[in-house]
Short mmCIF file of C-alpha atoms in Angstrom, two decimals:
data_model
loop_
_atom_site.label_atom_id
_atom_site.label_comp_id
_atom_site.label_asym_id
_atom_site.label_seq_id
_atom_site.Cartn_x
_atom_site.Cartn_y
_atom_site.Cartn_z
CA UNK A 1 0.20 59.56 50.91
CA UNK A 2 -1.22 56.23 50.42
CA UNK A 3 -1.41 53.49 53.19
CA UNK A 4 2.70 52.05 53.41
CA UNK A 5 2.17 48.71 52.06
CA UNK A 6 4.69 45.95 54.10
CA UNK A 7 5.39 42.47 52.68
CA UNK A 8 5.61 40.17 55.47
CA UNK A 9 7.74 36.95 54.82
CA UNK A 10 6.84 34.80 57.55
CA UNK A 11 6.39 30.75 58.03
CA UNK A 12 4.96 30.48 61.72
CA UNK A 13 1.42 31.26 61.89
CA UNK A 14 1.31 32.69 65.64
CA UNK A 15 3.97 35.28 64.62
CA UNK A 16 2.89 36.36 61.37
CA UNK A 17 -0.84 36.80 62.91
CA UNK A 18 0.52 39.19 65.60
CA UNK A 19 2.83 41.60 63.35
CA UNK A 20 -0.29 41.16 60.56
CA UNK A 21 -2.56 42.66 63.63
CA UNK A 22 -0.04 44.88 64.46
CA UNK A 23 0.66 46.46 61.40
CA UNK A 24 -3.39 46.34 60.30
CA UNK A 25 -3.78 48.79 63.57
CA UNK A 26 -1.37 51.46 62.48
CA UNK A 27 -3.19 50.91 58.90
CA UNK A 28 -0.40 49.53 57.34
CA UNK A 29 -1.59 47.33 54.10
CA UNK A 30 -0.26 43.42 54.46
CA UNK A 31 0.76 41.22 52.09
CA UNK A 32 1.78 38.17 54.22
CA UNK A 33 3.63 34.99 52.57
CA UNK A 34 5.36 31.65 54.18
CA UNK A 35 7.95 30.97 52.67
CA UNK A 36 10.78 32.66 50.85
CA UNK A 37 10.25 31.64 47.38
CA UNK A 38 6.58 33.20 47.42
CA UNK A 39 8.01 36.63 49.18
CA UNK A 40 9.78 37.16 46.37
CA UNK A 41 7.02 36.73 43.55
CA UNK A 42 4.96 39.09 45.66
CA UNK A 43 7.94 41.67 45.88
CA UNK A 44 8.18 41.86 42.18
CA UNK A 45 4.38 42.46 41.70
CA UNK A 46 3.52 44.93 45.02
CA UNK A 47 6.28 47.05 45.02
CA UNK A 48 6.37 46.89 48.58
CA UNK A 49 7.04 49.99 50.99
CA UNK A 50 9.04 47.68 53.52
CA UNK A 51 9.81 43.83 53.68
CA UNK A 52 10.12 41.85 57.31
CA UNK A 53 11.96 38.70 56.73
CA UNK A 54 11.77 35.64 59.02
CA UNK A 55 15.55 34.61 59.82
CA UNK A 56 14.82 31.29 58.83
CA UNK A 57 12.11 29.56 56.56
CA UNK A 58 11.19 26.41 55.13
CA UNK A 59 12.89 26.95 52.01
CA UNK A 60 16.03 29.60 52.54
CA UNK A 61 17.44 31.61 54.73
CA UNK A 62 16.12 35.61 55.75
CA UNK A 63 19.68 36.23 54.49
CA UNK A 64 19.60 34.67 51.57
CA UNK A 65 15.95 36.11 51.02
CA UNK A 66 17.57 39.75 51.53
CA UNK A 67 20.16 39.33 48.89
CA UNK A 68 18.02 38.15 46.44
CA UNK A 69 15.38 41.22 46.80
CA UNK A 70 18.01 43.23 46.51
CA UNK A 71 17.98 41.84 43.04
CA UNK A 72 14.75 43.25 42.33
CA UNK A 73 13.82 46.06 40.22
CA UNK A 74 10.82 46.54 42.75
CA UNK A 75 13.24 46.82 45.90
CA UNK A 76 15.65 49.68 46.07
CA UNK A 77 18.24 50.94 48.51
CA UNK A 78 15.57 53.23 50.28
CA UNK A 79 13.33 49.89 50.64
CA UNK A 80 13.97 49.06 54.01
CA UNK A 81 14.68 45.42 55.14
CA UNK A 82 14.53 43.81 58.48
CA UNK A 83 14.96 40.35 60.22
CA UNK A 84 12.50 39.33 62.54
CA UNK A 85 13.39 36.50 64.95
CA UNK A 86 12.35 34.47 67.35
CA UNK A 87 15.27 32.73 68.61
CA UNK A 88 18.97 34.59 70.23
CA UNK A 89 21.28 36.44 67.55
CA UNK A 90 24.75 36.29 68.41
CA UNK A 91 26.91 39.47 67.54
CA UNK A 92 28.34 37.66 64.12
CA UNK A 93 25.30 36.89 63.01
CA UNK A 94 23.37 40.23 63.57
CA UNK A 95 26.88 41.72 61.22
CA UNK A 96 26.01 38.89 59.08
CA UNK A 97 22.51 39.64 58.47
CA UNK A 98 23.83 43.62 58.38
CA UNK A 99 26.14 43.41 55.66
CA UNK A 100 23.85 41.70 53.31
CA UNK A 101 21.63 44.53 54.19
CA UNK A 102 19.24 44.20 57.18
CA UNK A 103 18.02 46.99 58.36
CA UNK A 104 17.34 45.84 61.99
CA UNK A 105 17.25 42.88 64.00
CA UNK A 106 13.59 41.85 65.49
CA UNK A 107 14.02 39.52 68.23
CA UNK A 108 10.33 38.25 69.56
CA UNK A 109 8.29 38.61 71.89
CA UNK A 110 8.02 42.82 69.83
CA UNK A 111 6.84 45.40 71.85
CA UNK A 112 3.89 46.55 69.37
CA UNK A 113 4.79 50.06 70.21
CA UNK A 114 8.36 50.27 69.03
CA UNK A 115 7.04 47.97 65.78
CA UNK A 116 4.67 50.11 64.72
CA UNK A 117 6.48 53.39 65.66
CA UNK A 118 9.51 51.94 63.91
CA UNK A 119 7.65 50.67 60.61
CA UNK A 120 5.69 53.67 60.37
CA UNK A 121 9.20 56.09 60.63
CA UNK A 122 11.15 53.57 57.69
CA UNK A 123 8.10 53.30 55.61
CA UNK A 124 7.09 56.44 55.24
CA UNK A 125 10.69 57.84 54.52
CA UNK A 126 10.68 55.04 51.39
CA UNK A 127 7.44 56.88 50.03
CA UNK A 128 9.15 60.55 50.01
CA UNK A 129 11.99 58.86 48.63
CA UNK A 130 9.94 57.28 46.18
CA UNK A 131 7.89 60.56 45.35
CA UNK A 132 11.36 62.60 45.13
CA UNK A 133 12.60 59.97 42.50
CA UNK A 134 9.57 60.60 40.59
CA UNK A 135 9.45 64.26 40.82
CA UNK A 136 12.89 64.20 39.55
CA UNK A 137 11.83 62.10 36.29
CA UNK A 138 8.86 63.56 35.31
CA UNK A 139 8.20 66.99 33.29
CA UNK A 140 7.02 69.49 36.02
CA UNK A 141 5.22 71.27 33.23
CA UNK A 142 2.87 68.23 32.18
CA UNK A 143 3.86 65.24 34.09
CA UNK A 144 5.19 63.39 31.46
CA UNK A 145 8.42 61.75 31.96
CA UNK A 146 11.12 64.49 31.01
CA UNK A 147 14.54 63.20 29.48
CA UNK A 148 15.70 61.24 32.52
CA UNK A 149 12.54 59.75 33.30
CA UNK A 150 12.36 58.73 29.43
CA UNK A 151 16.10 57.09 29.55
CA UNK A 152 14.97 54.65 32.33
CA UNK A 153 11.98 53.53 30.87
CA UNK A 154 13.53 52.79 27.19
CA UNK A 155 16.12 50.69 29.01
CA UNK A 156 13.33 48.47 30.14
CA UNK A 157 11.61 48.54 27.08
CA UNK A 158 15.12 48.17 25.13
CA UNK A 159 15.84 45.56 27.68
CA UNK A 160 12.47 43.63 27.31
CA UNK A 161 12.62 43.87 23.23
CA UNK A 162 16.07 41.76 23.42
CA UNK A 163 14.93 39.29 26.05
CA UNK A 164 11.85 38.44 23.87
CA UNK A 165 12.93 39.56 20.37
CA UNK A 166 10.17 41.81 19.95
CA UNK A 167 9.92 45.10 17.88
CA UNK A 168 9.71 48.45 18.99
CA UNK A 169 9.40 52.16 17.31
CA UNK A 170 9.88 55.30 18.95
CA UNK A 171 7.96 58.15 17.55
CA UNK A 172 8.96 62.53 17.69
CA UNK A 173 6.48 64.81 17.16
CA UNK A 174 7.12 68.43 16.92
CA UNK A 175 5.36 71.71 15.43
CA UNK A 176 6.44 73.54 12.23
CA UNK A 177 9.46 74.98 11.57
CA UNK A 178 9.75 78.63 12.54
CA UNK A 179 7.67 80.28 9.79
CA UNK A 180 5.69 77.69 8.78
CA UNK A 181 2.74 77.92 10.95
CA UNK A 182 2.87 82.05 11.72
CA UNK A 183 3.91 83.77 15.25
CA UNK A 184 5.29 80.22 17.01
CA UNK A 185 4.47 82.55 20.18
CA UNK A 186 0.52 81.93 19.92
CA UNK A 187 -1.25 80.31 21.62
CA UNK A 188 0.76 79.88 24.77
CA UNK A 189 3.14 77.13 24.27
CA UNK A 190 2.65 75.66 27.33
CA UNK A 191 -0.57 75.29 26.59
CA UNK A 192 0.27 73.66 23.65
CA UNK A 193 2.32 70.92 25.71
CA UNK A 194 -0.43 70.11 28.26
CA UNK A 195 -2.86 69.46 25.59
CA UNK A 196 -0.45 67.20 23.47
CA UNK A 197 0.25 65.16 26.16
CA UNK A 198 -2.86 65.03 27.46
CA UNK A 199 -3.58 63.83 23.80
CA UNK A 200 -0.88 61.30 23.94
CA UNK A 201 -2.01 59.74 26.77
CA UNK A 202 -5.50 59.18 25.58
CA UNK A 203 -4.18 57.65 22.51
CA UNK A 204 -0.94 55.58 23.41
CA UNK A 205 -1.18 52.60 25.63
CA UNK A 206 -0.20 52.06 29.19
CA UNK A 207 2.75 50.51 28.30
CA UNK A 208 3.91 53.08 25.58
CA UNK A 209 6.37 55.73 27.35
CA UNK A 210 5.43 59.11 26.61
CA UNK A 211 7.51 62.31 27.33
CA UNK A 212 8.50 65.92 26.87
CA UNK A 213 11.78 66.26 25.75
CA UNK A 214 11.63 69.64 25.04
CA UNK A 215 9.30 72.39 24.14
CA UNK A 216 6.88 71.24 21.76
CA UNK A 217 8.74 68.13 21.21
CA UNK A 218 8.01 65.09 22.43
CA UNK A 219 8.44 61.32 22.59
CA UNK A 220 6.07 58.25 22.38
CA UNK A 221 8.24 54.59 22.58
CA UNK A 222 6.14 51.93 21.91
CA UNK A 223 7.15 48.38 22.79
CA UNK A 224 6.36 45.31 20.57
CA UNK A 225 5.49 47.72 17.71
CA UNK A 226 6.41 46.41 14.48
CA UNK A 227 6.62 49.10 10.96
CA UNK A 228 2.80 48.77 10.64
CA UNK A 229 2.24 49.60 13.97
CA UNK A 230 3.82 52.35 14.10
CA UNK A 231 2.28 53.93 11.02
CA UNK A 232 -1.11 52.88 12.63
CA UNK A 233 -0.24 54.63 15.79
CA UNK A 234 1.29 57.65 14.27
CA UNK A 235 -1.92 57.63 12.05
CA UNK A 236 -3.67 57.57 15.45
CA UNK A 237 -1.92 60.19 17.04
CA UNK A 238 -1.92 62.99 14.40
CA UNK A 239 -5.81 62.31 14.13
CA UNK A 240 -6.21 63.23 17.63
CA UNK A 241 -3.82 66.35 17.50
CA UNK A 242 -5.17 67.74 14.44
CA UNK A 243 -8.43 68.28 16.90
CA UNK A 244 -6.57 68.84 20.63
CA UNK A 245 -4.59 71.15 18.89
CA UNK A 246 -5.76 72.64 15.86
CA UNK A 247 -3.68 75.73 15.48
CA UNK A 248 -0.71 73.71 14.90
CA UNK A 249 -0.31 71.01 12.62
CA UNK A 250 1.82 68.55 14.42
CA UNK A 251 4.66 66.71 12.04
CA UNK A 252 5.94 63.19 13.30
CA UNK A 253 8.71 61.45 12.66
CA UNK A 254 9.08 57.60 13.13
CA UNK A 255 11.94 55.19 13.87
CA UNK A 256 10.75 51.82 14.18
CA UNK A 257 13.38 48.31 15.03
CA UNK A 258 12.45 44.93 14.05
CA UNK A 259 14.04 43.88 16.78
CA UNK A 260 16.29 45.21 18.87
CA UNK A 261 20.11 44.55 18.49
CA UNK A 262 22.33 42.41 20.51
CA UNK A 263 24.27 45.99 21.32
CA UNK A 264 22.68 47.73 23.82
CA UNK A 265 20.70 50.66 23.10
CA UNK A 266 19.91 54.13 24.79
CA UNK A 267 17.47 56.93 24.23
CA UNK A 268 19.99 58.90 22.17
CA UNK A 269 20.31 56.02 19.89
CA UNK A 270 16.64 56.05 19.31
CA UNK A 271 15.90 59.50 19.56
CA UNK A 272 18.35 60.53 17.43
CA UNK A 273 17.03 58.69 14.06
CA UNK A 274 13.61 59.71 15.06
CA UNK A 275 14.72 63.01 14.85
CA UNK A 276 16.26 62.83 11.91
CA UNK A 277 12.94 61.62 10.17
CA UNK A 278 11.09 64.59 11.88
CA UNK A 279 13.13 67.13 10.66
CA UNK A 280 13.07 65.51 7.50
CA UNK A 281 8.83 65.79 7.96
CA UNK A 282 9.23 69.18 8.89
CA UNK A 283 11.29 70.69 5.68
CA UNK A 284 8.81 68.86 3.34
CA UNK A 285 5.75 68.10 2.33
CA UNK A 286 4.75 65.28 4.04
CA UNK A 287 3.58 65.62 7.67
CA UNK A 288 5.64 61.95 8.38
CA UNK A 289 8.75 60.44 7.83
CA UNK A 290 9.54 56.99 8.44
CA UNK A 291 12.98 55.28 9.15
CA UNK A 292 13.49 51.50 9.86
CA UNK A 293 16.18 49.46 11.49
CA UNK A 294 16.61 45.63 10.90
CA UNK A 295 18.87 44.17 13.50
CA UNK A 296 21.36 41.35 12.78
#
Protein backbone atom coordinates (compact mmCIF):
# COMPACT_ATOMS: atom_id res chain seq x y z
CA UNK A 1 0.00 0.00 0.00
CA UNK A 2 0.87 3.50 -0.58
CA UNK A 3 1.74 6.04 2.24
CA UNK A 4 -2.16 6.97 3.95
CA UNK A 5 -2.42 10.43 2.86
CA UNK A 6 -4.33 12.73 5.90
CA UNK A 7 -5.77 16.19 5.15
CA UNK A 8 -5.24 18.25 8.09
CA UNK A 9 -7.74 21.23 8.52
CA UNK A 10 -6.16 23.28 11.02
CA UNK A 11 -5.94 27.31 11.74
CA UNK A 12 -3.37 27.49 14.76
CA UNK A 13 0.07 27.13 13.67
CA UNK A 14 1.57 25.46 17.01
CA UNK A 15 -1.04 22.65 16.65
CA UNK A 16 -1.03 21.94 13.14
CA UNK A 17 3.02 21.83 13.31
CA UNK A 18 2.87 19.12 16.03
CA UNK A 19 0.15 16.62 14.42
CA UNK A 20 2.10 17.62 10.82
CA UNK A 21 5.39 16.19 12.80
CA UNK A 22 3.50 13.63 14.18
CA UNK A 23 1.96 12.19 11.37
CA UNK A 24 5.37 12.87 9.02
CA UNK A 25 7.05 10.26 11.70
CA UNK A 26 4.67 7.41 11.19
CA UNK A 27 5.11 8.41 7.29
CA UNK A 28 1.85 9.56 6.89
CA UNK A 29 1.68 12.11 3.69
CA UNK A 30 0.20 15.79 4.88
CA UNK A 31 -1.75 18.02 3.21
CA UNK A 32 -2.25 20.77 5.87
CA UNK A 33 -4.82 23.81 5.26
CA UNK A 34 -6.20 26.81 7.69
CA UNK A 35 -9.19 27.28 7.20
CA UNK A 36 -12.31 25.39 6.24
CA UNK A 37 -13.08 26.71 2.92
CA UNK A 38 -9.49 25.60 1.59
CA UNK A 39 -9.92 21.91 3.35
CA UNK A 40 -12.49 21.37 1.24
CA UNK A 41 -10.89 22.32 -2.27
CA UNK A 42 -8.05 20.08 -1.21
CA UNK A 43 -10.53 17.15 -0.30
CA UNK A 44 -11.99 17.20 -3.71
CA UNK A 45 -8.54 17.08 -5.48
CA UNK A 46 -6.40 14.51 -2.91
CA UNK A 47 -8.80 12.09 -2.22
CA UNK A 48 -7.69 11.98 1.17
CA UNK A 49 -7.23 8.66 3.32
CA UNK A 50 -8.45 10.54 6.60
CA UNK A 51 -9.45 14.25 7.40
CA UNK A 52 -8.69 15.92 11.13
CA UNK A 53 -10.90 18.87 11.51
CA UNK A 54 -10.22 21.76 13.93
CA UNK A 55 -13.57 22.28 16.02
CA UNK A 56 -13.52 25.72 15.21
CA UNK A 57 -11.90 27.92 12.36
CA UNK A 58 -11.80 31.24 11.05
CA UNK A 59 -14.40 30.72 8.62
CA UNK A 60 -16.93 27.69 9.88
CA UNK A 61 -17.33 25.38 12.18
CA UNK A 62 -15.39 21.51 12.29
CA UNK A 63 -19.10 20.56 12.20
CA UNK A 64 -20.16 22.32 9.60
CA UNK A 65 -16.80 21.35 7.74
CA UNK A 66 -17.82 17.53 8.37
CA UNK A 67 -21.17 17.81 6.79
CA UNK A 68 -20.10 19.41 3.90
CA UNK A 69 -17.24 16.66 3.05
CA UNK A 70 -19.62 14.38 3.43
CA UNK A 71 -20.88 16.00 0.32
CA UNK A 72 -17.97 15.03 -1.56
CA UNK A 73 -17.57 12.51 -4.14
CA UNK A 74 -13.86 12.21 -2.81
CA UNK A 75 -15.04 11.43 0.92
CA UNK A 76 -16.98 8.29 1.57
CA UNK A 77 -18.48 6.57 4.58
CA UNK A 78 -15.17 4.50 5.12
CA UNK A 79 -13.25 8.04 5.08
CA UNK A 80 -12.78 8.56 8.53
CA UNK A 81 -13.39 12.00 10.21
CA UNK A 82 -12.25 13.38 13.47
CA UNK A 83 -12.38 16.64 15.60
CA UNK A 84 -9.38 17.77 17.08
CA UNK A 85 -9.65 20.31 19.93
CA UNK A 86 -8.04 22.27 22.05
CA UNK A 87 -10.50 23.56 24.38
CA UNK A 88 -13.26 21.17 26.92
CA UNK A 89 -16.17 19.25 24.97
CA UNK A 90 -19.14 18.94 26.93
CA UNK A 91 -21.19 15.59 26.49
CA UNK A 92 -23.84 17.45 23.94
CA UNK A 93 -21.44 18.64 21.98
CA UNK A 94 -19.14 15.53 21.52
CA UNK A 95 -23.09 13.80 20.32
CA UNK A 96 -23.25 16.86 18.32
CA UNK A 97 -20.11 16.56 16.52
CA UNK A 98 -21.03 12.47 16.45
CA UNK A 99 -24.12 12.60 14.68
CA UNK A 100 -22.93 14.73 11.90
CA UNK A 101 -20.31 12.12 11.70
CA UNK A 102 -17.08 12.53 13.75
CA UNK A 103 -15.29 9.82 14.17
CA UNK A 104 -13.53 10.79 17.47
CA UNK A 105 -13.02 13.60 19.64
CA UNK A 106 -9.19 14.94 19.94
CA UNK A 107 -8.87 17.01 22.90
CA UNK A 108 -5.07 18.62 23.07
CA UNK A 109 -2.34 18.34 24.55
CA UNK A 110 -2.41 14.34 22.08
CA UNK A 111 -0.40 11.79 23.32
CA UNK A 112 1.63 11.17 19.91
CA UNK A 113 1.38 7.53 20.62
CA UNK A 114 -2.35 6.98 20.67
CA UNK A 115 -2.41 9.64 17.42
CA UNK A 116 -0.36 7.88 15.43
CA UNK A 117 -1.44 4.34 16.56
CA UNK A 118 -5.00 5.55 16.06
CA UNK A 119 -4.49 7.25 12.48
CA UNK A 120 -2.47 4.53 11.30
CA UNK A 121 -5.45 1.70 12.44
CA UNK A 122 -8.50 4.17 10.59
CA UNK A 123 -6.37 4.94 7.66
CA UNK A 124 -5.27 1.97 6.66
CA UNK A 125 -8.77 0.21 7.02
CA UNK A 126 -10.05 3.20 4.37
CA UNK A 127 -7.32 1.86 1.83
CA UNK A 128 -8.61 -1.97 1.99
CA UNK A 129 -11.88 -0.54 1.81
CA UNK A 130 -10.93 1.43 -1.00
CA UNK A 131 -9.00 -1.51 -2.80
CA UNK A 132 -12.15 -3.93 -2.08
CA UNK A 133 -14.43 -1.29 -3.86
CA UNK A 134 -12.18 -1.43 -6.72
CA UNK A 135 -11.66 -5.05 -6.93
CA UNK A 136 -15.33 -5.31 -6.99
CA UNK A 137 -15.62 -2.88 -10.17
CA UNK A 138 -13.03 -3.90 -12.22
CA UNK A 139 -12.79 -7.08 -14.69
CA UNK A 140 -10.55 -9.61 -12.78
CA UNK A 141 -9.65 -10.97 -16.17
CA UNK A 142 -8.07 -7.60 -17.61
CA UNK A 143 -8.62 -4.89 -15.19
CA UNK A 144 -10.91 -3.03 -17.02
CA UNK A 145 -13.92 -1.83 -15.32
CA UNK A 146 -16.52 -4.79 -15.61
CA UNK A 147 -20.36 -3.81 -15.78
CA UNK A 148 -20.60 -2.22 -12.34
CA UNK A 149 -17.50 -0.43 -12.50
CA UNK A 150 -18.73 0.88 -16.08
CA UNK A 151 -22.34 2.05 -14.57
CA UNK A 152 -20.55 4.41 -12.07
CA UNK A 153 -18.35 5.97 -14.31
CA UNK A 154 -21.11 6.77 -17.18
CA UNK A 155 -23.10 8.43 -14.40
CA UNK A 156 -20.30 10.88 -14.02
CA UNK A 157 -19.71 11.22 -17.46
CA UNK A 158 -23.70 11.30 -18.10
CA UNK A 159 -23.75 13.63 -15.20
CA UNK A 160 -20.88 15.96 -16.45
CA UNK A 161 -22.38 15.99 -20.26
CA UNK A 162 -25.74 17.67 -18.72
CA UNK A 163 -23.99 20.06 -16.37
CA UNK A 164 -21.92 21.42 -19.34
CA UNK A 165 -24.02 20.42 -22.38
CA UNK A 166 -21.37 18.55 -23.92
CA UNK A 167 -21.55 15.46 -26.29
CA UNK A 168 -20.68 12.10 -25.67
CA UNK A 169 -20.63 8.57 -27.74
CA UNK A 170 -20.25 5.29 -26.37
CA UNK A 171 -18.67 2.79 -28.62
CA UNK A 172 -19.17 -1.67 -28.62
CA UNK A 173 -16.83 -3.60 -30.17
CA UNK A 174 -17.19 -7.24 -30.57
CA UNK A 175 -15.75 -10.19 -32.88
CA UNK A 176 -17.69 -11.91 -35.73
CA UNK A 177 -20.62 -13.64 -35.50
CA UNK A 178 -20.24 -17.36 -34.88
CA UNK A 179 -19.07 -18.55 -38.31
CA UNK A 180 -17.78 -15.68 -39.65
CA UNK A 181 -14.27 -15.71 -38.60
CA UNK A 182 -13.76 -19.87 -38.27
CA UNK A 183 -13.39 -21.95 -34.79
CA UNK A 184 -14.41 -18.72 -32.31
CA UNK A 185 -12.36 -21.14 -29.85
CA UNK A 186 -8.80 -20.05 -31.33
CA UNK A 187 -6.71 -18.35 -30.14
CA UNK A 188 -7.56 -18.38 -26.49
CA UNK A 189 -10.21 -15.91 -25.89
CA UNK A 190 -8.84 -14.60 -23.02
CA UNK A 191 -6.12 -13.80 -24.74
CA UNK A 192 -8.03 -12.09 -27.04
CA UNK A 193 -9.51 -9.76 -24.15
CA UNK A 194 -6.14 -8.80 -22.58
CA UNK A 195 -4.82 -7.69 -25.81
CA UNK A 196 -7.99 -5.58 -26.77
CA UNK A 197 -7.91 -3.84 -23.80
CA UNK A 198 -4.57 -3.43 -23.60
CA UNK A 199 -5.25 -1.91 -27.14
CA UNK A 200 -7.95 0.28 -25.85
CA UNK A 201 -6.07 1.76 -23.40
CA UNK A 202 -3.25 2.80 -25.61
CA UNK A 203 -5.66 4.38 -27.90
CA UNK A 204 -8.58 5.98 -25.77
CA UNK A 205 -7.87 8.82 -23.45
CA UNK A 206 -7.63 8.98 -19.73
CA UNK A 207 -10.83 10.23 -19.43
CA UNK A 208 -12.61 7.74 -21.88
CA UNK A 209 -14.08 4.70 -19.69
CA UNK A 210 -13.16 1.51 -21.04
CA UNK A 211 -14.58 -1.95 -20.03
CA UNK A 212 -15.34 -5.62 -20.51
CA UNK A 213 -18.76 -6.26 -20.52
CA UNK A 214 -18.57 -9.55 -21.59
CA UNK A 215 -16.44 -11.93 -23.49
CA UNK A 216 -15.08 -10.34 -26.39
CA UNK A 217 -17.29 -7.44 -25.97
CA UNK A 218 -16.46 -4.43 -24.74
CA UNK A 219 -17.14 -0.75 -24.06
CA UNK A 220 -15.26 2.59 -24.71
CA UNK A 221 -17.54 5.94 -23.43
CA UNK A 222 -16.04 8.87 -24.47
CA UNK A 223 -17.01 12.21 -22.94
CA UNK A 224 -17.28 15.49 -24.96
CA UNK A 225 -17.23 13.40 -28.19
CA UNK A 226 -19.30 14.82 -30.77
CA UNK A 227 -20.44 12.38 -34.29
CA UNK A 228 -17.00 13.17 -35.81
CA UNK A 229 -15.28 12.18 -32.96
CA UNK A 230 -16.47 9.27 -32.61
CA UNK A 231 -15.93 8.10 -36.17
CA UNK A 232 -12.30 9.43 -35.66
CA UNK A 233 -11.89 7.37 -32.60
CA UNK A 234 -13.57 4.30 -33.84
CA UNK A 235 -11.32 4.86 -36.97
CA UNK A 236 -8.54 4.89 -34.34
CA UNK A 237 -9.41 1.97 -32.56
CA UNK A 238 -10.05 -0.61 -35.33
CA UNK A 239 -6.56 0.53 -36.79
CA UNK A 240 -4.92 -0.57 -33.73
CA UNK A 241 -6.93 -3.93 -33.39
CA UNK A 242 -6.57 -4.94 -36.86
CA UNK A 243 -2.64 -5.25 -35.68
CA UNK A 244 -3.07 -6.29 -31.62
CA UNK A 245 -5.32 -8.70 -32.85
CA UNK A 246 -5.11 -9.82 -36.23
CA UNK A 247 -6.91 -13.10 -36.23
CA UNK A 248 -10.07 -11.41 -35.59
CA UNK A 249 -11.45 -8.63 -37.31
CA UNK A 250 -13.06 -6.57 -34.66
CA UNK A 251 -16.68 -4.91 -35.77
CA UNK A 252 -17.77 -1.67 -33.80
CA UNK A 253 -20.73 -0.23 -33.31
CA UNK A 254 -21.27 3.52 -32.34
CA UNK A 255 -23.91 5.51 -30.45
CA UNK A 256 -22.98 8.97 -30.20
CA UNK A 257 -25.47 12.07 -28.17
CA UNK A 258 -25.23 15.60 -29.04
CA UNK A 259 -25.88 16.27 -25.84
CA UNK A 260 -27.17 14.53 -23.28
CA UNK A 261 -30.94 14.77 -22.32
CA UNK A 262 -32.53 16.48 -19.47
CA UNK A 263 -33.76 12.64 -18.44
CA UNK A 264 -31.26 10.94 -16.80
CA UNK A 265 -29.39 8.32 -18.44
CA UNK A 266 -27.77 4.86 -17.48
CA UNK A 267 -25.43 2.41 -19.09
CA UNK A 268 -28.32 0.31 -20.41
CA UNK A 269 -29.65 3.28 -22.14
CA UNK A 270 -26.39 3.72 -23.89
CA UNK A 271 -25.31 0.38 -24.26
CA UNK A 272 -28.24 -0.78 -25.57
CA UNK A 273 -28.30 1.42 -28.97
CA UNK A 274 -24.67 0.75 -29.26
CA UNK A 275 -25.49 -2.63 -29.44
CA UNK A 276 -27.94 -2.43 -31.67
CA UNK A 277 -25.53 -0.72 -34.27
CA UNK A 278 -22.95 -3.56 -33.59
CA UNK A 279 -25.05 -6.23 -34.33
CA UNK A 280 -26.20 -4.40 -37.14
CA UNK A 281 -22.05 -4.21 -38.14
CA UNK A 282 -21.81 -7.68 -37.48
CA UNK A 283 -24.70 -9.20 -39.98
CA UNK A 284 -23.33 -6.93 -42.80
CA UNK A 285 -20.86 -5.75 -44.67
CA UNK A 286 -19.60 -2.96 -43.10
CA UNK A 287 -17.25 -3.40 -40.11
CA UNK A 288 -19.26 -0.06 -38.39
CA UNK A 289 -22.49 1.10 -37.72
CA UNK A 290 -23.34 4.39 -36.53
CA UNK A 291 -26.47 5.62 -34.55
CA UNK A 292 -27.04 9.26 -33.32
CA UNK A 293 -29.19 10.85 -30.69
CA UNK A 294 -30.13 14.63 -30.70
CA UNK A 295 -31.49 15.63 -27.36
CA UNK A 296 -34.32 18.18 -26.93
Amino acid sequence: MTSPTVLLIEDQEWTARSIETILRHAEFAVFKTYTGRQGLEVARKVDPDLVLVDRHLPDMSGGDVIKELKQLRSIGATTPIAIITGGPVTQAEKLDLLRVGAWEIFVSPFDPEELSLRVNTWANAKQEAARLEEESLVDSLTGAYNFDGLSRRVREIVAESRRYERPMACIVLGEPLPGENGDRNKPSENDVDRRVVDTLREVCRVSDAVGRVRDREFLVVAPSTDDSGAAVLVKRILEALDASVAEIPIRAGVFSLKRSPKEPLDITDLLGPATAALRRAQQGDDRVSFQSFQAN
